[in-house]
Coordinates of C-alpha atoms and ligand atoms in Angstrom, one line a residue:
X1 CA -73.3 -23.1 169.4
X2 CA -70.4 -20.5 170.2
X3 CA -69.1 -23.2 172.9
X4 CA -69.5 -26.0 170.5
X5 CA -67.5 -24.4 168.0
X6 CA -64.8 -23.6 170.5
X7 CA -64.6 -27.1 171.8
X8 CA -64.5 -28.4 168.2
X9 CA -61.7 -26.0 167.6
X10 CA -59.6 -26.9 170.4
X11 CA -59.7 -30.5 169.3
X12 CA -58.5 -29.9 165.7
X13 CA -56.0 -27.2 165.3
X14 CA -52.3 -27.2 166.0
X15 CA -51.1 -26.2 169.6
X16 CA -49.1 -23.2 168.4
X17 CA -52.5 -21.5 167.3
X18 CA -54.1 -21.8 170.8
X19 CA -52.5 -18.8 172.4
X20 CA -55.3 -16.6 173.1
X21 CA -58.0 -17.1 175.7
X22 CA -61.4 -15.2 175.6
X23 CA -63.2 -15.8 178.8
X24 CA -62.2 -19.5 179.6
X25 CA -62.0 -20.7 176.0
X26 CA -59.0 -20.7 173.7
X27 CA -59.3 -19.4 170.1
X28 CA -57.0 -18.9 167.3
X29 CA -55.3 -15.6 166.9
X30 CA -56.2 -13.6 163.8
X31 CA -52.5 -12.8 163.3
X32 CA -51.5 -16.5 163.2
X33 CA -54.2 -17.6 161.3
X34 CA -53.5 -15.0 158.6
X35 CA -49.6 -15.1 158.9
X36 CA -49.2 -16.7 155.5
X37 CA -51.8 -14.2 153.7
X38 CA -51.4 -10.6 155.0
X39 CA -51.2 -8.7 158.2
X40 CA -54.3 -8.0 160.1
X41 CA -54.9 -4.7 161.7
X42 CA -57.3 -2.8 163.9
X43 CA -57.9 1.1 164.3
X44 CA -57.1 2.2 167.8
X45 CA -58.6 5.1 169.7
X46 CA -58.3 6.1 173.4
X47 CA -61.2 3.8 174.4
X48 CA -59.7 0.6 172.8
X49 CA -56.3 1.0 172.9
X50 CA -55.6 -1.1 175.7
X51 CA -57.8 -4.0 174.8
X52 CA -56.7 -7.4 175.6
X53 CA -57.9 -8.4 171.9
X54 CA -54.8 -6.5 170.7
X55 CA -52.9 -9.9 170.8
X56 CA -55.1 -10.8 167.6
X57 CA -53.4 -8.1 165.5
X58 CA -50.1 -7.6 163.7
X59 CA -50.7 -4.0 162.4
X60 CA -52.6 -1.1 164.1
X61 CA -53.8 2.3 162.7
X62 CA -54.4 5.2 164.7
X63 CA -58.2 6.3 164.3
X64 CA -57.5 9.9 164.7
X65 CA -54.3 10.4 166.3
X66 CA -52.0 10.9 163.3
X67 CA -54.6 13.1 161.4
X68 CA -53.5 16.7 160.6
X69 CA -55.4 18.4 163.3
X70 CA -54.2 16.0 166.0
X71 CA -50.6 16.2 165.0
X72 CA -50.3 19.7 163.8
X73 CA -53.5 21.6 165.3
X74 CA -52.1 25.2 164.3
X75 CA -49.1 26.7 162.1
X76 CA -45.9 25.9 163.5
X77 CA -47.4 23.7 166.4
X78 CA -46.7 20.0 166.4
X79 CA -48.2 17.6 168.9
X80 CA -47.2 14.2 168.7
X81 CA -47.6 12.8 172.4
X82 CA -50.8 10.9 171.7
X83 CA -49.5 9.2 168.5
X84 CA -46.4 8.4 170.2
X85 CA -48.2 6.6 172.8
X86 CA -49.6 4.3 170.0
X87 CA -46.2 3.6 168.6
X88 CA -45.1 2.5 172.1
X89 CA -48.1 0.3 172.5
X90 CA -47.3 -1.3 169.0
X91 CA -43.7 -1.8 169.8
X92 CA -44.7 -3.5 173.2
X93 CA -47.1 -5.8 171.5
X94 CA -45.0 -6.6 168.4
X95 CA -47.5 -4.9 166.0
X96 CA -46.5 -2.6 163.0
X97 CA -48.2 0.7 162.5
X98 CA -49.9 2.1 159.2
X99 CA -49.6 5.8 159.2
X100 CA -53.1 7.6 158.6
X101 CA -53.5 10.1 157.1
X102 CA -51.1 12.8 155.8
X103 CA -53.4 14.8 153.8
X104 CA -57.3 14.8 154.0
X105 CA -60.0 17.8 153.6
X106 CA -61.4 16.8 157.0
X107 CA -59.6 17.0 160.4
X108 CA -57.7 19.8 159.3
X109 CA -57.4 23.4 160.7
X110 CA -59.0 26.1 158.5
X111 CA -55.7 28.2 158.8
X112 CA -54.1 25.8 156.2
X113 CA -56.3 27.4 153.4
X114 CA -57.2 30.9 155.0
X115 CA -55.9 33.9 156.9
X116 CA -58.2 36.6 158.1
X117 CA -61.1 34.9 156.2
X118 CA -59.2 35.2 152.7
X119 CA -58.0 32.1 151.0
X120 CA -54.0 32.0 150.8
X121 CA -52.6 31.4 147.4
X122 CA -51.9 28.1 145.7
X123 CA -48.1 28.4 146.3
X124 CA -48.6 29.2 150.0
X125 CA -51.0 26.3 150.5
X126 CA -48.7 23.8 148.7
X127 CA -45.8 25.0 150.8
X128 CA -47.9 24.2 153.7
X129 CA -48.7 20.9 152.6
X130 CA -45.0 20.0 151.8
X131 CA -44.0 21.2 155.2
X132 CA -46.5 19.1 157.1
X133 CA -45.6 16.1 155.0
X134 CA -41.9 16.5 155.9
X135 CA -42.3 17.1 159.5
X136 CA -44.6 14.3 160.1
X137 CA -42.8 11.7 158.1
X138 CA -39.5 13.0 159.8
X139 CA -41.0 12.4 163.2
X140 CA -42.4 9.0 162.6
X141 CA -39.6 7.7 160.3
X142 CA -39.7 3.9 159.9
X143 CA -41.9 3.5 163.1
X144 CA -44.7 3.4 160.6
X145 CA -44.6 0.9 157.7
X146 CA -46.6 2.8 155.2
X147 CA -48.5 6.3 154.9
X148 CA -52.1 7.2 153.5
X149 CA -50.4 10.0 151.7
X150 CA -53.8 11.2 150.5
X151 CA -57.3 10.2 151.8
X152 CA -60.7 10.7 150.1
X153 CA -59.8 13.0 147.2
X154 CA -62.1 11.4 144.5
X155 CA -65.5 12.8 143.8
X156 CA -68.3 10.7 145.2
X157 CA -71.2 11.7 143.0
X158 CA -72.8 8.8 141.2
X159 CA -71.9 10.4 137.9
X160 CA -70.0 8.5 135.1
X161 CA -66.3 9.6 134.5
X162 CA -66.2 12.6 132.1
X163 CA -64.1 12.3 129.2
X164 CA -62.4 15.6 130.0
X165 CA -61.8 14.3 133.5
X166 CA -63.6 17.5 135.0
X167 CA -65.5 15.2 137.5
X168 CA -62.7 13.1 138.9
X169 CA -61.9 15.1 142.1
X170 CA -63.6 16.0 145.3
X171 CA -64.5 19.8 145.4
X172 CA -62.5 20.3 148.6
X173 CA -60.5 23.3 149.8
X174 CA -57.4 21.6 148.4
X175 CA -58.9 20.9 145.1
X176 CA -60.5 24.6 144.8
X177 CA -57.2 26.2 145.7
X178 CA -54.7 24.0 144.0
X179 CA -56.4 21.8 141.5
X180 CA -54.6 18.4 141.0
X181 CA -51.3 19.8 142.0
X182 CA -52.0 19.2 145.6
X183 CA -52.2 15.5 144.8
X184 CA -49.1 15.4 142.8
X185 CA -47.1 17.6 145.4
X186 CA -48.3 15.4 148.2
X187 CA -46.9 12.1 146.5
X188 CA -43.8 14.0 145.4
X189 CA -43.0 15.3 148.6
X190 CA -43.6 12.1 150.6
X191 CA -41.4 10.3 148.2
X192 CA -38.7 12.9 148.1
X193 CA -38.7 12.8 152.3
X194 CA -38.5 8.9 151.9
X195 CA -35.5 9.2 149.8
X196 CA -33.8 12.0 151.7
X197 CA -34.1 9.9 155.1
X198 CA -33.5 6.6 153.6
X199 CA -36.8 5.4 155.0
X200 CA -38.6 2.0 153.9
X201 CA -42.1 3.4 154.2
X202 CA -44.6 2.9 151.4
X203 CA -46.9 5.4 150.0
X204 CA -50.7 4.7 149.6
X205 CA -53.8 6.5 148.2
X206 CA -56.6 5.7 150.6
X207 CA -60.5 6.1 149.8
X208 CA -64.1 4.6 150.6
X209 CA -66.4 3.0 148.1
X210 CA -63.5 2.8 145.5
X211 CA -64.8 -0.6 144.2
X212 CA -68.1 1.0 143.1
X213 CA -69.1 1.7 139.6
X214 CA -69.1 5.4 140.3
X215 CA -65.7 5.6 142.0
X216 CA -63.8 3.0 140.4
X217 CA -63.1 4.7 137.0
X218 CA -62.6 8.0 138.6
X219 CA -59.9 6.5 141.1
X220 CA -58.1 4.7 138.2
X221 CA -58.0 7.9 136.1
X222 CA -56.4 9.6 138.9
X223 CA -53.9 6.8 139.4
X224 CA -52.9 6.9 135.9
X225 CA -52.3 10.6 136.1
X226 CA -49.9 10.1 139.0
X227 CA -48.3 7.2 137.1
X228 CA -48.1 9.2 133.8
X229 CA -45.8 11.8 135.7
X230 CA -43.7 9.2 137.1
X231 CA -44.7 10.0 140.6
X232 CA -43.9 7.3 143.0
X233 CA -47.0 5.6 144.5
X234 CA -46.9 2.1 146.0
X235 CA -50.4 1.2 146.7
X236 CA -54.0 1.7 147.2
X237 CA -56.1 1.7 150.3
X238 CA -59.5 0.4 150.0
X239 CA -61.4 1.4 153.1
X240 CA -64.3 -0.9 152.7
X241 CA -66.9 0.1 155.0
X242 CA -69.8 -1.9 154.1
X243 CA -73.4 -2.2 155.4
X244 CA -75.8 -5.1 154.9
X245 CA -77.1 -3.6 151.7
X246 CA -73.9 -2.5 150.1
X247 CA -71.5 -5.3 149.5
X248 CA -71.1 -6.8 146.0
X249 CA -68.3 -9.3 145.6
X250 CA -68.0 -9.0 141.8
X251 CA -67.6 -5.3 142.1
X252 CA -65.0 -5.9 144.8
X253 CA -63.1 -8.4 142.8
X254 CA -63.3 -6.3 139.5
X255 CA -61.6 -3.3 141.7
X256 CA -58.9 -5.4 143.2
X257 CA -58.0 -6.9 139.8
X258 CA -57.9 -3.3 138.3
X259 CA -55.7 -1.9 140.9
X260 CA -53.5 -4.8 140.9
X261 CA -53.2 -4.5 137.0
X262 CA -51.8 -1.1 137.7
X263 CA -49.1 -2.5 139.7
X264 CA -50.2 -1.5 143.0
X265 CA -50.2 -3.2 146.3
X266 CA -53.5 -3.3 147.8
X267 CA -54.5 -2.8 151.6
X268 CA -57.9 -3.2 152.9
X269 CA -57.6 -0.3 155.3
X270 CA -61.0 0.3 157.3
X271 CA -63.1 -2.9 157.0
X272 CA -66.4 -3.1 158.9
X273 CA -69.9 -4.1 158.2
X274 CA -72.6 -1.9 159.6
X275 CA -75.4 -4.2 161.0
X276 CA -78.2 -2.1 159.4
X277 CA -79.1 -2.1 155.5
X278 CA -78.9 1.5 154.9
X279 CA -80.8 1.1 151.6
X280 CA -84.1 0.4 153.7
X281 CA -86.0 3.4 155.3
X282 CA -86.2 1.7 158.6
X283 CA -82.5 2.0 159.1
X284 CA -83.1 5.9 159.4
X285 CA -86.2 5.6 161.5
X286 CA -85.7 5.7 165.3
X287 CA -88.7 3.5 165.9
X288 CA -86.6 0.6 164.4
X289 CA -83.2 1.4 165.7
X290 CA -81.5 -1.2 167.9
X291 CA -80.5 0.3 171.1
X292 CA -78.7 -2.7 172.5
X293 CA -76.9 -5.9 171.2
X294 CA -79.5 -8.1 172.4
X295 CA -82.1 -6.5 170.1
X296 CA -80.2 -7.0 166.9
X297 CA -82.0 -9.9 164.9
X298 CA -80.3 -13.0 164.3
X299 CA -80.8 -12.9 160.5
X300 CA -78.8 -9.4 160.5
X301 CA -75.8 -11.1 162.1
X302 CA -76.0 -14.1 159.7
X303 CA -76.1 -11.6 156.9
X304 CA -73.0 -9.8 158.4
X305 CA -71.2 -13.0 158.8
X306 CA -71.8 -13.8 155.2
X307 CA -70.4 -10.6 154.2
X308 CA -67.3 -11.2 156.4
X309 CA -67.0 -14.9 155.1
X310 CA -67.1 -13.9 151.5
X311 CA -65.0 -10.9 151.5
X312 CA -62.2 -12.8 153.5
X313 CA -62.5 -15.6 151.0
X314 CA -61.7 -13.2 148.1
X315 CA -58.9 -11.5 150.1
X316 CA -57.3 -14.9 150.7
X317 CA -57.7 -15.5 147.0
X318 CA -55.8 -12.3 146.1
X319 CA -53.0 -12.7 149.0
X320 CA -50.3 -11.9 146.5
X321 CA -51.8 -8.5 145.8
X322 CA -53.2 -7.7 149.2
X323 CA -50.6 -7.1 152.0
X324 CA -53.0 -6.0 154.8
X325 CA -56.5 -6.2 156.0
X326 CA -57.6 -3.7 158.8
X327 CA -60.8 -3.6 160.7
X328 CA -62.0 0.1 161.7
X329 CA -62.2 -0.7 165.3
X330 CA -61.5 -3.8 167.6
X331 CA -65.0 -5.0 169.3
X332 CA -68.5 -3.8 169.1
X333 CA -68.0 -2.5 172.6
X334 CA -66.6 0.6 170.9
X335 CA -67.3 2.0 167.6
X336 CA -67.2 5.4 165.9
X337 CA -70.7 4.5 164.3
X338 CA -72.4 5.0 167.4
X339 CA -71.6 8.8 167.1
X340 CA -73.2 9.0 163.7
X341 CA -74.8 12.3 163.7
X342 CA -77.5 11.2 161.0
X343 CA -78.7 8.3 163.4
X344 CA -78.6 9.8 166.9
X345 CA -79.0 7.2 169.7
X346 CA -78.7 4.2 167.1
X347 CA -76.2 1.6 168.3
X348 CA -74.0 -0.5 165.9
X349 CA -72.2 -3.9 165.9
X350 CA -69.9 -3.8 162.9
X351 CA -67.1 -5.9 164.1
X352 CA -66.1 -9.7 164.6
X353 CA -65.8 -9.4 168.4
X354 CA -69.0 -8.6 170.2
X355 CA -69.7 -6.1 173.0
X356 CA -68.4 -8.3 175.5
X357 CA -65.2 -8.8 173.4
X358 CA -66.2 -12.2 172.7
X359 CA -65.7 -13.8 169.1
X360 CA -68.9 -13.6 167.0
X361 CA -69.8 -16.0 164.3
X362 CA -68.0 -13.8 161.8
X363 CA -64.9 -14.4 163.8
X364 CA -65.2 -18.2 163.4
X365 CA -66.3 -17.6 159.6
X366 CA -63.0 -16.0 158.8
X367 CA -60.8 -18.3 160.9
X368 CA -62.0 -21.7 160.2
X369 CA -61.9 -21.4 156.3
X370 CA -59.5 -24.5 156.3
X371 CA -62.3 -26.4 157.7
X372 CA -65.0 -25.0 155.4
X373 CA -65.8 -21.9 157.2
X374 CA -69.5 -20.7 158.3
X375 CA -71.6 -19.7 155.6
Ligands
LIG401 C1 -62.9 7.9 156.9 C2 -61.7 8.2 157.5 C3 -61.3 7.6 158.7 C4 -62.3 7.7 159.9 C5 -63.7 7.4 159.1 C6 -65.0 7.8 160.1 O1 -63.0 6.7 156.7 O2 -60.5 7.8 156.5 O3 -60.1 8.1 159.5 O4 -62.4 9.1 160.0 O5 -64.0 8.0 158.0 O6 -66.1 7.6 159.3

């Protein structure tokens, strides 16, 4: 099936698209196929950063190397070496870089909030936040084209939005010590640094499940608060981590429209499709785990392909509102999902390239759309 597809493809597409070979076969490059739609990205880490598949991408995100604890592991200590390596890789491959992420409640040293076991004051913490943002933005300048200024600050309980907005935010150390002000301060600081340095970098708010009925209204409420205060924000990052039981195309479209109506650019920042249906009890039962690629049922791979196909169809429809789609990895040979502490030993296959770095059906589904694509 795969080989037939590749032969058919070879016979029917223009020569300029035939510039990458996987094994002995040539396939379209994602970045060429999507050149008139949006940039296509991948998250890189030490295991996949030199993958031959990099030629498919026009954008990259550091999976961890730009997070607070990677670049700023202790007060007054900045370590940019690893992230700088990724910038070099990007430049050598003509790839642009998304900055991820300036402020998050994870991957951050406790000393940002506490000294000797005691919480610092709000002013002290906000000062540290501003200093961090300023140093990191200065270091990378326009080597990154955008920043996730804030990551995951919205409450993810299934509750409806409270009228007094009391349940909008995650009760993180940031929120408990600074209230909403750490949000405003982050975007204000990032915008000030951009102006002072004359940078072009765009500023995003990034989160997961922000297309769901629980999180969309809360996210819109926060975005409106930022806009009411005339604080600059350019876009929204929709992480878009799906599993076989979580994809709802209507919700996704509704969210894209709602964010676009606020005048925000949209980036799909961490797209992947977990090969399990996490709503089913067997997905958490070790007796039913897949321990290798060969044991993944055909119908699960088919369901995954359908999600990829439908999602990318929608992304193409909204190409005027969506400027980037990034996968949270490169190929099934390496995924953060295999370190999932809730499912020890379980292996996952969430991407469009398989464990041998070969294109999966999902790859063909999202690159052959002009000829009808796979269903
Ligand atoms: C969130 C973060 C990413 C990454 C994933 C892993 O989505 O934004 O940087 O850590 O979690 O689950």
